[in-house]
PDB file of N, CA, C and O in Angstrom:
ATOM      1  N   MET A  19     -16.239   0.811 -79.120  1.00  0.00           N
ATOM      2  CA  MET A  19     -16.983   0.519 -77.914  1.00  0.00           C
ATOM      3  C   MET A  19     -16.825   1.728 -76.982  1.00  0.00           C
ATOM      4  O   MET A  19     -15.738   2.172 -76.700  1.00  0.00           O
ATOM      5  N   PRO A  20     -17.945   2.212 -76.438  1.00  0.00           N
ATOM      6  CA  PRO A  20     -17.836   3.358 -75.508  1.00  0.00           C
ATOM      7  C   PRO A  20     -17.255   2.930 -74.171  1.00  0.00           C
ATOM      8  O   PRO A  20     -17.448   1.807 -73.722  1.00  0.00           O
ATOM      9  N   ASP A  21     -16.529   3.852 -73.579  1.00  0.00           N
ATOM     10  CA  ASP A  21     -15.963   3.610 -72.249  1.00  0.00           C
ATOM     11  C   ASP A  21     -16.987   3.988 -71.187  1.00  0.00           C
ATOM     12  O   ASP A  21     -17.901   4.752 -71.447  1.00  0.00           O
ATOM     13  N   ALA A  22     -16.783   3.485 -69.998  1.00  0.00           N
ATOM     14  CA  ALA A  22     -17.595   3.865 -68.871  1.00  0.00           C
ATOM     15  C   ALA A  22     -16.648   4.237 -67.726  1.00  0.00           C
ATOM     16  O   ALA A  22     -15.579   3.658 -67.582  1.00  0.00           O
ATOM     17  N   ASN A  23     -17.083   5.201 -66.935  1.00  0.00           N
ATOM     18  CA  ASN A  23     -16.311   5.562 -65.759  1.00  0.00           C
ATOM     19  C   ASN A  23     -16.916   4.866 -64.561  1.00  0.00           C
ATOM     20  O   ASN A  23     -18.125   4.893 -64.363  1.00  0.00           O
ATOM     21  N   ILE A  24     -16.038   4.311 -63.768  1.00  0.00           N
ATOM     22  CA  ILE A  24     -16.465   3.618 -62.547  1.00  0.00           C
ATOM     23  C   ILE A  24     -15.686   4.211 -61.372  1.00  0.00           C
ATOM     24  O   ILE A  24     -14.454   4.253 -61.413  1.00  0.00           O
ATOM     25  N   ARG A  25     -16.394   4.619 -60.411  1.00  0.00           N
ATOM     26  CA  ARG A  25     -15.732   5.213 -59.225  1.00  0.00           C
ATOM     27  C   ARG A  25     -15.517   4.138 -58.159  1.00  0.00           C
ATOM     28  O   ARG A  25     -16.478   3.469 -57.729  1.00  0.00           O
ATOM     29  N   VAL A  26     -14.295   3.942 -57.802  1.00  0.00           N
ATOM     30  CA  VAL A  26     -13.944   2.962 -56.730  1.00  0.00           C
ATOM     31  C   VAL A  26     -12.970   3.652 -55.779  1.00  0.00           C
ATOM     32  O   VAL A  26     -12.302   4.620 -56.155  1.00  0.00           O
ATOM     33  N   PRO A  27     -12.862   3.148 -54.574  1.00  0.00           N
ATOM     34  CA  PRO A  27     -11.870   3.720 -53.633  1.00  0.00           C
ATOM     35  C   PRO A  27     -10.457   3.580 -54.184  1.00  0.00           C
ATOM     36  O   PRO A  27     -10.152   2.642 -54.969  1.00  0.00           O
ATOM     37  N   ARG A  28      -9.584   4.485 -53.843  1.00  0.00           N
ATOM     38  CA  ARG A  28      -8.227   4.494 -54.338  1.00  0.00           C
ATOM     39  C   ARG A  28      -7.524   3.153 -54.098  1.00  0.00           C
ATOM     40  O   ARG A  28      -6.816   2.662 -54.926  1.00  0.00           O
ATOM     41  N   GLU A  29      -7.788   2.566 -52.908  1.00  0.00           N
ATOM     42  CA  GLU A  29      -7.142   1.280 -52.623  1.00  0.00           C
ATOM     43  C   GLU A  29      -7.586   0.195 -53.612  1.00  0.00           C
ATOM     44  O   GLU A  29      -6.751  -0.623 -54.051  1.00  0.00           O
ATOM     45  N   ALA A  30      -8.828   0.186 -54.013  1.00  0.00           N
ATOM     46  CA  ALA A  30      -9.333  -0.760 -54.981  1.00  0.00           C
ATOM     47  C   ALA A  30      -8.681  -0.506 -56.346  1.00  0.00           C
ATOM     48  O   ALA A  30      -8.290  -1.461 -57.028  1.00  0.00           O
ATOM     49  N   LYS A  31      -8.595   0.739 -56.702  1.00  0.00           N
ATOM     50  CA  LYS A  31      -7.977   1.092 -58.010  1.00  0.00           C
ATOM     51  C   LYS A  31      -6.538   0.630 -58.025  1.00  0.00           C
ATOM     52  O   LYS A  31      -6.054   0.060 -59.034  1.00  0.00           O
ATOM     53  N   ASP A  32      -5.772   0.913 -56.962  1.00  0.00           N
ATOM     54  CA  ASP A  32      -4.401   0.507 -56.910  1.00  0.00           C
ATOM     55  C   ASP A  32      -4.238  -0.999 -56.939  1.00  0.00           C
ATOM     56  O   ASP A  32      -3.349  -1.541 -57.586  1.00  0.00           O
ATOM     57  N   ARG A  33      -5.120  -1.704 -56.237  1.00  0.00           N
ATOM     58  CA  ARG A  33      -5.073  -3.190 -56.237  1.00  0.00           C
ATOM     59  C   ARG A  33      -5.369  -3.734 -57.645  1.00  0.00           C
ATOM     60  O   ARG A  33      -4.648  -4.629 -58.105  1.00  0.00           O
ATOM     61  N   LEU A  34      -6.367  -3.188 -58.273  1.00  0.00           N
ATOM     62  CA  LEU A  34      -6.683  -3.644 -59.646  1.00  0.00           C
ATOM     63  C   LEU A  34      -5.538  -3.351 -60.615  1.00  0.00           C
ATOM     64  O   LEU A  34      -5.179  -4.209 -61.435  1.00  0.00           O
ATOM     65  N   ALA A  35      -4.914  -2.183 -60.458  1.00  0.00           N
ATOM     66  CA  ALA A  35      -3.785  -1.864 -61.319  1.00  0.00           C
ATOM     67  C   ALA A  35      -2.607  -2.832 -61.078  1.00  0.00           C
ATOM     68  O   ALA A  35      -1.961  -3.242 -62.050  1.00  0.00           O
ATOM     69  N   ALA A  36      -2.363  -3.177 -59.847  1.00  0.00           N
ATOM     70  CA  ALA A  36      -1.270  -4.119 -59.526  1.00  0.00           C
ATOM     71  C   ALA A  36      -1.573  -5.493 -60.065  1.00  0.00           C
ATOM     72  O   ALA A  36      -0.720  -6.170 -60.633  1.00  0.00           O
ATOM     73  N   MET A  37      -2.806  -5.972 -59.954  1.00  0.00           N
ATOM     74  CA  MET A  37      -3.173  -7.263 -60.462  1.00  0.00           C
ATOM     75  C   MET A  37      -3.089  -7.300 -61.981  1.00  0.00           C
ATOM     76  O   MET A  37      -2.625  -8.273 -62.583  1.00  0.00           O
ATOM     77  N   ALA A  38      -3.537  -6.219 -62.610  1.00  0.00           N
ATOM     78  CA  ALA A  38      -3.439  -6.124 -64.089  1.00  0.00           C
ATOM     79  C   ALA A  38      -1.976  -6.148 -64.534  1.00  0.00           C
ATOM     80  O   ALA A  38      -1.594  -6.883 -65.451  1.00  0.00           O
ATOM     81  N   ALA A  39      -1.137  -5.380 -63.869  1.00  0.00           N
ATOM     82  CA  ALA A  39       0.292  -5.320 -64.243  1.00  0.00           C
ATOM     83  C   ALA A  39       0.935  -6.670 -64.077  1.00  0.00           C
ATOM     84  O   ALA A  39       1.778  -7.060 -64.882  1.00  0.00           O
ATOM     85  N   ALA A  40       0.591  -7.400 -63.041  1.00  0.00           N
ATOM     86  CA  ALA A  40       1.145  -8.719 -62.792  1.00  0.00           C
ATOM     87  C   ALA A  40       0.836  -9.670 -63.928  1.00  0.00           C
ATOM     88  O   ALA A  40       1.546 -10.649 -64.121  1.00  0.00           O
ATOM     89  N   GLU A  41      -0.233  -9.443 -64.621  1.00  0.00           N
ATOM     90  CA  GLU A  41      -0.626 -10.305 -65.753  1.00  0.00           C
ATOM     91  C   GLU A  41      -0.297  -9.653 -67.090  1.00  0.00           C
ATOM     92  O   GLU A  41      -0.721 -10.187 -68.141  1.00  0.00           O
ATOM     93  N   GLY A  42       0.429  -8.529 -67.066  1.00  0.00           N
ATOM     94  CA  GLY A  42       0.817  -7.891 -68.298  1.00  0.00           C
ATOM     95  C   GLY A  42      -0.314  -7.236 -69.032  1.00  0.00           C
ATOM     96  O   GLY A  42      -0.297  -7.107 -70.277  1.00  0.00           O
ATOM     97  N   LEU A  43      -1.345  -6.796 -68.301  1.00  0.00           N
ATOM     98  CA  LEU A  43      -2.518  -6.160 -68.887  1.00  0.00           C
ATOM     99  C   LEU A  43      -2.702  -4.786 -68.397  1.00  0.00           C
ATOM    100  O   LEU A  43      -2.229  -4.418 -67.288  1.00  0.00           O
ATOM    101  N   SER A  44      -3.383  -3.942 -69.167  1.00  0.00           N
ATOM    102  CA  SER A  44      -3.775  -2.637 -68.671  1.00  0.00           C
ATOM    103  C   SER A  44      -4.957  -2.846 -67.714  1.00  0.00           C
ATOM    104  O   SER A  44      -5.661  -3.877 -67.783  1.00  0.00           O
ATOM    105  N   PRO A  45      -5.204  -1.900 -66.835  1.00  0.00           N
ATOM    106  CA  PRO A  45      -6.409  -2.040 -65.933  1.00  0.00           C
ATOM    107  C   PRO A  45      -7.668  -2.188 -66.776  1.00  0.00           C
ATOM    108  O   PRO A  45      -8.531  -2.971 -66.412  1.00  0.00           O
ATOM    109  N   ARG A  46      -7.800  -1.476 -67.864  1.00  0.00           N
ATOM    110  CA  ARG A  46      -8.972  -1.586 -68.724  1.00  0.00           C
ATOM    111  C   ARG A  46      -9.132  -3.034 -69.271  1.00  0.00           C
ATOM    112  O   ARG A  46     -10.213  -3.600 -69.192  1.00  0.00           O
ATOM    113  N   ALA A  47      -8.051  -3.612 -69.797  1.00  0.00           N
ATOM    114  CA  ALA A  47      -8.113  -4.942 -70.347  1.00  0.00           C
ATOM    115  C   ALA A  47      -8.387  -5.942 -69.237  1.00  0.00           C
ATOM    116  O   ALA A  47      -9.132  -6.922 -69.433  1.00  0.00           O
ATOM    117  N   TYR A  48      -7.767  -5.730 -68.064  1.00  0.00           N
ATOM    118  CA  TYR A  48      -7.961  -6.659 -66.952  1.00  0.00           C
ATOM    119  C   TYR A  48      -9.442  -6.650 -66.518  1.00  0.00           C
ATOM    120  O   TYR A  48     -10.042  -7.717 -66.300  1.00  0.00           O
ATOM    121  N   LEU A  49     -10.030  -5.459 -66.369  1.00  0.00           N
ATOM    122  CA  LEU A  49     -11.430  -5.373 -65.961  1.00  0.00           C
ATOM    123  C   LEU A  49     -12.353  -5.974 -67.017  1.00  0.00           C
ATOM    124  O   LEU A  49     -13.341  -6.625 -66.672  1.00  0.00           O
ATOM    125  N   ALA A  50     -12.045  -5.770 -68.291  1.00  0.00           N
ATOM    126  CA  ALA A  50     -12.884  -6.364 -69.357  1.00  0.00           C
ATOM    127  C   ALA A  50     -12.816  -7.877 -69.274  1.00  0.00           C
ATOM    128  O   ALA A  50     -13.870  -8.557 -69.373  1.00  0.00           O
ATOM    129  N   ARG A  51     -11.626  -8.447 -69.057  1.00  0.00           N
ATOM    130  CA  ARG A  51     -11.519  -9.899 -68.966  1.00  0.00           C
ATOM    131  C   ARG A  51     -12.217 -10.382 -67.665  1.00  0.00           C
ATOM    132  O   ARG A  51     -12.912 -11.396 -67.692  1.00  0.00           O
ATOM    133  N   LEU A  52     -12.058  -9.673 -66.593  1.00  0.00           N
ATOM    134  CA  LEU A  52     -12.681 -10.045 -65.316  1.00  0.00           C
ATOM    135  C   LEU A  52     -14.211 -10.056 -65.452  1.00  0.00           C
ATOM    136  O   LEU A  52     -14.866 -10.963 -64.928  1.00  0.00           O
ATOM    137  N   ALA A  53     -14.753  -9.117 -66.178  1.00  0.00           N
ATOM    138  CA  ALA A  53     -16.237  -9.079 -66.344  1.00  0.00           C
ATOM    139  C   ALA A  53     -16.732 -10.256 -67.160  1.00  0.00           C
ATOM    140  O   ALA A  53     -17.896 -10.634 -67.035  1.00  0.00           O
ATOM    141  N   GLU A  54     -15.897 -10.836 -68.023  1.00  0.00           N
ATOM    142  CA  GLU A  54     -16.331 -11.941 -68.828  1.00  0.00           C
ATOM    143  C   GLU A  54     -16.172 -13.298 -68.153  1.00  0.00           C
ATOM    144  O   GLU A  54     -16.687 -14.318 -68.624  1.00  0.00           O
ATOM    145  N   THR A  55     -15.437 -13.337 -67.051  1.00  0.00           N
ATOM    146  CA  THR A  55     -15.047 -14.585 -66.415  1.00  0.00           C
ATOM    147  C   THR A  55     -16.179 -15.237 -65.559  1.00  0.00           C
ATOM    148  O   THR A  55     -16.472 -16.381 -65.785  1.00  0.00           O
ATOM    149  N   PRO A  56     -16.792 -14.504 -64.626  1.00  0.00           N
ATOM    150  CA  PRO A  56     -17.769 -15.154 -63.774  1.00  0.00           C
ATOM    151  C   PRO A  56     -19.009 -15.584 -64.524  1.00  0.00           C
ATOM    152  O   PRO A  56     -19.395 -14.948 -65.516  1.00  0.00           O
ATOM    153  N   LEU A  57     -19.638 -16.617 -64.066  1.00  0.00           N
ATOM    154  CA  LEU A  57     -20.877 -17.063 -64.591  1.00  0.00           C
ATOM    155  C   LEU A  57     -22.054 -16.356 -63.961  1.00  0.00           C
ATOM    156  O   LEU A  57     -22.012 -16.020 -62.774  1.00  0.00           O
ATOM    157  N   THR A  58     -23.107 -16.163 -64.741  1.00  0.00           N
ATOM    158  CA  THR A  58     -24.339 -15.603 -64.173  1.00  0.00           C
ATOM    159  C   THR A  58     -25.015 -16.714 -63.356  1.00  0.00           C
ATOM    160  O   THR A  58     -24.704 -17.892 -63.550  1.00  0.00           O
ATOM    161  N   PRO A  59     -25.956 -16.352 -62.532  1.00  0.00           N
ATOM    162  CA  PRO A  59     -26.677 -17.439 -61.777  1.00  0.00           C
ATOM    163  C   PRO A  59     -27.344 -18.423 -62.724  1.00  0.00           C
ATOM    164  O   PRO A  59     -27.323 -19.639 -62.459  1.00  0.00           O
ATOM    165  N   ASP A  60     -27.889 -17.937 -63.836  1.00  0.00           N
ATOM    166  CA  ASP A  60     -28.540 -18.885 -64.746  1.00  0.00           C
ATOM    167  C   ASP A  60     -27.513 -19.800 -65.398  1.00  0.00           C
ATOM    168  O   ASP A  60     -27.770 -20.977 -65.608  1.00  0.00           O
ATOM    169  N   GLU A  61     -26.336 -19.248 -65.764  1.00  0.00           N
ATOM    170  CA  GLU A  61     -25.263 -20.086 -66.326  1.00  0.00           C
ATOM    171  C   GLU A  61     -24.772 -21.151 -65.349  1.00  0.00           C
ATOM    172  O   GLU A  61     -24.522 -22.291 -65.709  1.00  0.00           O
ATOM    173  N   ARG A  62     -24.618 -20.757 -64.057  1.00  0.00           N
ATOM    174  CA  ARG A  62     -24.197 -21.731 -63.056  1.00  0.00           C
ATOM    175  C   ARG A  62     -25.254 -22.830 -62.911  1.00  0.00           C
ATOM    176  O   ARG A  62     -24.881 -23.975 -62.794  1.00  0.00           O
ATOM    177  N   ALA A  63     -26.506 -22.446 -62.888  1.00  0.00           N
ATOM    178  CA  ALA A  63     -27.577 -23.425 -62.739  1.00  0.00           C
ATOM    179  C   ALA A  63     -27.585 -24.392 -63.938  1.00  0.00           C
ATOM    180  O   ALA A  63     -27.741 -25.626 -63.757  1.00  0.00           O
ATOM    181  N   GLU A  64     -27.378 -23.867 -65.123  1.00  0.00           N
ATOM    182  CA  GLU A  64     -27.354 -24.721 -66.330  1.00  0.00           C
ATOM    183  C   GLU A  64     -26.195 -25.680 -66.256  1.00  0.00           C
ATOM    184  O   GLU A  64     -26.372 -26.875 -66.543  1.00  0.00           O
ATOM    185  N   ARG A  65     -25.000 -25.201 -65.895  1.00  0.00           N
ATOM    186  CA  ARG A  65     -23.857 -26.084 -65.769  1.00  0.00           C
ATOM    187  C   ARG A  65     -24.024 -27.122 -64.705  1.00  0.00           C
ATOM    188  O   ARG A  65     -23.604 -28.265 -64.857  1.00  0.00           O
ATOM    189  N   ALA A  66     -24.636 -26.730 -63.624  1.00  0.00           N
ATOM    190  CA  ALA A  66     -24.864 -27.697 -62.522  1.00  0.00           C
ATOM    191  C   ALA A  66     -25.809 -28.804 -63.003  1.00  0.00           C
ATOM    192  O   ALA A  66     -25.574 -29.973 -62.718  1.00  0.00           O
ATOM    193  N   GLU A  67     -26.859 -28.435 -63.717  1.00  0.00           N
ATOM    194  CA  GLU A  67     -27.756 -29.457 -64.227  1.00  0.00           C
ATOM    195  C   GLU A  67     -27.104 -30.378 -65.242  1.00  0.00           C
ATOM    196  O   GLU A  67     -27.294 -31.578 -65.222  1.00  0.00           O
ATOM    197  N   LEU A  68     -26.274 -29.775 -66.143  1.00  0.00           N
ATOM    198  CA  LEU A  68     -25.531 -30.642 -67.049  1.00  0.00           C
ATOM    199  C   LEU A  68     -24.581 -31.584 -66.361  1.00  0.00           C
ATOM    200  O   LEU A  68     -24.453 -32.773 -66.757  1.00  0.00           O
ATOM    201  N   THR A  69     -23.975 -31.126 -65.270  1.00  0.00           N
ATOM    202  CA  THR A  69     -23.083 -31.976 -64.506  1.00  0.00           C
ATOM    203  C   THR A  69     -23.838 -33.105 -63.811  1.00  0.00           C
ATOM    204  O   THR A  69     -23.427 -34.252 -63.831  1.00  0.00           O
ATOM    205  N   ARG A  70     -24.989 -32.740 -63.236  1.00  0.00           N
ATOM    206  CA  ARG A  70     -25.805 -33.799 -62.590  1.00  0.00           C
ATOM    207  C   ARG A  70     -26.268 -34.816 -63.603  1.00  0.00           C
ATOM    208  O   ARG A  70     -26.205 -36.008 -63.337  1.00  0.00           O
ATOM    209  N   ALA A  71     -26.636 -34.394 -64.775  1.00  0.00           N
ATOM    210  CA  ALA A  71     -27.087 -35.338 -65.846  1.00  0.00           C
ATOM    211  C   ALA A  71     -25.909 -36.228 -66.255  1.00  0.00           C
ATOM    212  O   ALA A  71     -26.109 -37.488 -66.437  1.00  0.00           O
ATOM    213  N   ALA A  72     -24.703 -35.680 -66.381  1.00  0.00           N
ATOM    214  CA  ALA A  72     -23.558 -36.476 -66.768  1.00  0.00           C
ATOM    215  C   ALA A  72     -23.241 -37.495 -65.695  1.00  0.00           C
ATOM    216  O   ALA A  72     -22.930 -38.643 -66.003  1.00  0.00           O
ATOM    217  N   LEU A  73     -23.318 -37.084 -64.432  1.00  0.00           N
ATOM    218  CA  LEU A  73     -23.057 -38.020 -63.323  1.00  0.00           C
ATOM    219  C   LEU A  73     -24.099 -39.120 -63.249  1.00  0.00           C
ATOM    220  O   LEU A  73     -23.766 -40.294 -62.990  1.00  0.00           O
ATOM    221  N   ARG A  74     -25.398 -38.777 -63.509  1.00  0.00           N
ATOM    222  CA  ARG A  74     -26.452 -39.791 -63.519  1.00  0.00           C
ATOM    223  C   ARG A  74     -26.156 -40.827 -64.577  1.00  0.00           C
ATOM    224  O   ARG A  74     -26.281 -42.042 -64.380  1.00  0.00           O
ATOM    225  N   THR A  75     -25.775 -40.327 -65.780  1.00  0.00           N
ATOM    226  CA  THR A  75     -25.481 -41.224 -66.886  1.00  0.00           C
ATOM    227  C   THR A  75     -24.254 -42.084 -66.618  1.00  0.00           C
ATOM    228  O   THR A  75     -24.232 -43.290 -66.910  1.00  0.00           O
ATOM    229  N   TRP A  76     -23.216 -41.461 -66.080  1.00  0.00           N
ATOM    230  CA  TRP A  76     -21.947 -42.130 -65.894  1.00  0.00           C
ATOM    231  C   TRP A  76     -21.983 -43.160 -64.793  1.00  0.00           C
ATOM    232  O   TRP A  76     -21.527 -44.301 -64.965  1.00  0.00           O
ATOM    233  N   ASN A  77     -22.504 -42.777 -63.601  1.00  0.00           N
ATOM    234  CA  ASN A  77     -22.425 -43.708 -62.461  1.00  0.00           C
ATOM    235  C   ASN A  77     -23.712 -43.827 -61.629  1.00  0.00           C
ATOM    236  O   ASN A  77     -23.683 -44.362 -60.555  1.00  0.00           O
ATOM    237  N   GLY A  78     -24.828 -43.236 -62.170  1.00  0.00           N
ATOM    238  CA  GLY A  78     -26.055 -43.323 -61.443  1.00  0.00           C
ATOM    239  C   GLY A  78     -26.199 -42.366 -60.280  1.00  0.00           C
ATOM    240  O   GLY A  78     -27.218 -42.426 -59.558  1.00  0.00           O
ATOM    241  N   TYR A  79     -25.271 -41.448 -60.091  1.00  0.00           N
ATOM    242  CA  TYR A  79     -25.360 -40.503 -58.968  1.00  0.00           C
ATOM    243  C   TYR A  79     -26.523 -39.578 -59.195  1.00  0.00           C
ATOM    244  O   TYR A  79     -26.625 -38.866 -60.192  1.00  0.00           O
ATOM    245  N   ALA A  80     -27.450 -39.552 -58.261  1.00  0.00           N
ATOM    246  CA  ALA A  80     -28.676 -38.746 -58.368  1.00  0.00           C
ATOM    247  C   ALA A  80     -29.116 -38.333 -56.991  1.00  0.00           C
ATOM    248  O   ALA A  80     -30.058 -38.902 -56.436  1.00  0.00           O
ATOM    249  N   PRO A  81     -28.486 -37.347 -56.394  1.00  0.00           N
ATOM    250  CA  PRO A  81     -28.874 -36.927 -55.030  1.00  0.00           C
ATOM    251  C   PRO A  81     -30.233 -36.287 -55.044  1.00  0.00           C
ATOM    252  O   PRO A  81     -30.681 -35.670 -55.999  1.00  0.00           O
ATOM    253  N   THR A  82     -30.942 -36.437 -53.922  1.00  0.00           N
ATOM    254  CA  THR A  82     -32.235 -35.803 -53.756  1.00  0.00           C
ATOM    255  C   THR A  82     -31.992 -34.319 -53.519  1.00  0.00           C
ATOM    256  O   THR A  82     -30.865 -33.868 -53.265  1.00  0.00           O
ATOM    257  N   ALA A  83     -33.065 -33.517 -53.568  1.00  0.00           N
ATOM    258  CA  ALA A  83     -32.958 -32.087 -53.303  1.00  0.00           C
ATOM    259  C   ALA A  83     -32.377 -31.804 -51.893  1.00  0.00           C
ATOM    260  O   ALA A  83     -31.539 -30.934 -51.707  1.00  0.00           O
ATOM    261  N   ALA A  84     -32.792 -32.630 -50.929  1.00  0.00           N
ATOM    262  CA  ALA A  84     -32.309 -32.462 -49.562  1.00  0.00           C
ATOM    263  C   ALA A  84     -30.830 -32.773 -49.491  1.00  0.00           C
ATOM    264  O   ALA A  84     -30.069 -32.077 -48.814  1.00  0.00           O
ATOM    265  N   GLU A  85     -30.400 -33.824 -50.174  1.00  0.00           N
ATOM    266  CA  GLU A  85     -28.946 -34.158 -50.201  1.00  0.00           C
ATOM    267  C   GLU A  85     -28.160 -33.062 -50.898  1.00  0.00           C
ATOM    268  O   GLU A  85     -27.066 -32.733 -50.436  1.00  0.00           O
ATOM    269  N   GLN A  86     -28.674 -32.496 -51.960  1.00  0.00           N
ATOM    270  CA  GLN A  86     -27.993 -31.400 -52.616  1.00  0.00           C
ATOM    271  C   GLN A  86     -27.828 -30.210 -51.689  1.00  0.00           C
ATOM    272  O   GLN A  86     -26.757 -29.625 -51.656  1.00  0.00           O
ATOM    273  N   ARG A  87     -28.879 -29.862 -50.956  1.00  0.00           N
ATOM    274  CA  ARG A  87     -28.794 -28.748 -50.001  1.00  0.00           C
ATOM    275  C   ARG A  87     -27.735 -29.022 -48.921  1.00  0.00           C
ATOM    276  O   ARG A  87     -26.970 -28.134 -48.576  1.00  0.00           O
ATOM    277  N   GLU A  88     -27.709 -30.252 -48.437  1.00  0.00           N
ATOM    278  CA  GLU A  88     -26.724 -30.628 -47.418  1.00  0.00           C
ATOM    279  C   GLU A  88     -25.309 -30.511 -47.970  1.00  0.00           C
ATOM    280  O   GLU A  88     -24.414 -29.965 -47.343  1.00  0.00           O
ATOM    281  N   LEU A  89     -25.106 -31.037 -49.198  1.00  0.00           N
ATOM    282  CA  LEU A  89     -23.788 -30.951 -49.824  1.00  0.00           C
ATOM    283  C   LEU A  89     -23.409 -29.472 -50.088  1.00  0.00           C
ATOM    284  O   LEU A  89     -22.235 -29.119 -49.897  1.00  0.00           O
ATOM    285  N   ASP A  90     -24.321 -28.681 -50.563  1.00  0.00           N
ATOM    286  CA  ASP A  90     -24.053 -27.263 -50.824  1.00  0.00           C
ATOM    287  C   ASP A  90     -23.640 -26.578 -49.514  1.00  0.00           C
ATOM    288  O   ASP A  90     -22.710 -25.750 -49.489  1.00  0.00           O
ATOM    289  N   GLY A  91     -24.348 -26.877 -48.441  1.00  0.00           N
ATOM    290  CA  GLY A  91     -24.022 -26.288 -47.166  1.00  0.00           C
ATOM    291  C   GLY A  91     -22.607 -26.675 -46.718  1.00  0.00           C
ATOM    292  O   GLY A  91     -21.880 -25.839 -46.215  1.00  0.00           O
ATOM    293  N   ALA A  92     -22.243 -27.938 -46.932  1.00  0.00           N
ATOM    294  CA  ALA A  92     -20.922 -28.384 -46.552  1.00  0.00           C
ATOM    295  C   ALA A  92     -19.861 -27.632 -47.386  1.00  0.00           C
ATOM    296  O   ALA A  92     -18.810 -27.217 -46.852  1.00  0.00           O
ATOM    297  N   LEU A  93     -20.098 -27.419 -48.663  1.00  0.00           N
ATOM    298  CA  LEU A  93     -19.163 -26.715 -49.514  1.00  0.00           C
ATOM    299  C   LEU A  93     -19.085 -25.267 -49.099  1.00  0.00           C
ATOM    300  O   LEU A  93     -18.012 -24.665 -49.153  1.00  0.00           O
ATOM    301  N   ASP A  94     -20.191 -24.673 -48.687  1.00  0.00           N
ATOM    302  CA  ASP A  94     -20.175 -23.240 -48.230  1.00  0.00           C
ATOM    303  C   ASP A  94     -19.383 -23.105 -46.965  1.00  0.00           C
ATOM    304  O   ASP A  94     -18.762 -22.095 -46.722  1.00  0.00           O
ATOM    305  N   ARG A  95     -19.469 -24.139 -46.072  1.00  0.00           N
ATOM    306  CA  ARG A  95     -18.756 -24.036 -44.782  1.00  0.00           C
ATOM    307  C   ARG A  95     -17.242 -24.211 -44.905  1.00  0.00           C
ATOM    308  O   ARG A  95     -16.485 -23.708 -44.090  1.00  0.00           O
ATOM    309  N   ARG A  96     -16.790 -24.979 -45.877  1.00  0.00           N
ATOM    310  CA  ARG A  96     -15.381 -25.325 -45.938  1.00  0.00           C
ATOM    311  C   ARG A  96     -14.442 -24.120 -46.009  1.00  0.00           C
ATOM    312  O   ARG A  96     -13.420 -24.113 -45.344  1.00  0.00           O
ATOM    313  N   PRO A  97     -14.712 -23.106 -46.828  1.00  0.00           N
ATOM    314  CA  PRO A  97     -13.777 -21.958 -46.859  1.00  0.00           C
ATOM    315  C   PRO A  97     -13.670 -21.277 -45.483  1.00  0.00           C
ATOM    316  O   PRO A  97     -12.579 -20.914 -45.032  1.00  0.00           O
ATOM    317  N   ALA A  98     -14.816 -21.155 -44.789  1.00  0.00           N
ATOM    318  CA  ALA A  98     -14.818 -20.537 -43.489  1.00  0.00           C
ATOM    319  C   ALA A  98     -14.022 -21.372 -42.499  1.00  0.00           C
ATOM    320  O   ALA A  98     -13.254 -20.870 -41.667  1.00  0.00           O
ATOM    321  N   GLU A  99     -14.185 -22.683 -42.576  1.00  0.00           N
ATOM    322  CA  GLU A  99     -13.438 -23.572 -41.683  1.00  0.00           C
ATOM    323  C   GLU A  99     -11.963 -23.511 -41.985  1.00  0.00           C
ATOM    324  O   GLU A  99     -11.128 -23.500 -41.074  1.00  0.00           O
ATOM    325  N   ALA A 100     -11.593 -23.420 -43.260  1.00  0.00           N
ATOM    326  CA  ALA A 100     -10.181 -23.354 -43.621  1.00  0.00           C
ATOM    327  C   ALA A 100      -9.562 -22.037 -43.143  1.00  0.00           C
ATOM    328  O   ALA A 100      -8.421 -22.030 -42.671  1.00  0.00           O
ATOM    329  N   ARG A 101     -10.328 -20.967 -43.222  1.00  0.00           N
ATOM    330  CA  ARG A 101      -9.810 -19.659 -42.741  1.00  0.00           C
ATOM    331  C   ARG A 101      -9.591 -19.683 -41.229  1.00  0.00           C
ATOM    332  O   ARG A 101      -8.725 -18.998 -40.692  1.00  0.00           O
ATOM    333  N   GLY A 102     -10.455 -20.442 -40.529  1.00  0.00           N
ATOM    334  CA  GLY A 102     -10.394 -20.469 -39.065  1.00  0.00           C
ATOM    335  C   GLY A 102      -9.279 -21.316 -38.518  1.00  0.00           C
ATOM    336  O   GLY A 102      -8.948 -21.272 -37.342  1.00  0.00           O
ATOM    337  N   ARG A 103      -8.596 -22.044 -39.358  1.00  0.00           N
ATOM    338  CA  ARG A 103      -7.513 -22.924 -38.896  1.00  0.00           C
ATOM    339  C   ARG A 103      -6.260 -22.149 -38.672  1.00  0.00           C
ATOM    340  O   ARG A 103      -5.890 -21.207 -39.162  1.00  0.00           O
TER     341      ARG A 103
END
């Protein structure tokens, strides 16, 4: 597999190296694992739909689009509220 060079600020490089070392990994291995971890927007949407379908089947939970937006907004606000405490 070919390598790629990525330019990042020294502070970011040092932080990545420290996080990799804490997990017993090289920075290269840590970054490779990190790149595989997050979901793409399409993957997140697919998982969300599968979860909604499972909830509908399990207990009839079926929020409207407006209710979903309201719940998403509440979830987006919570980290900010927690940081402000």
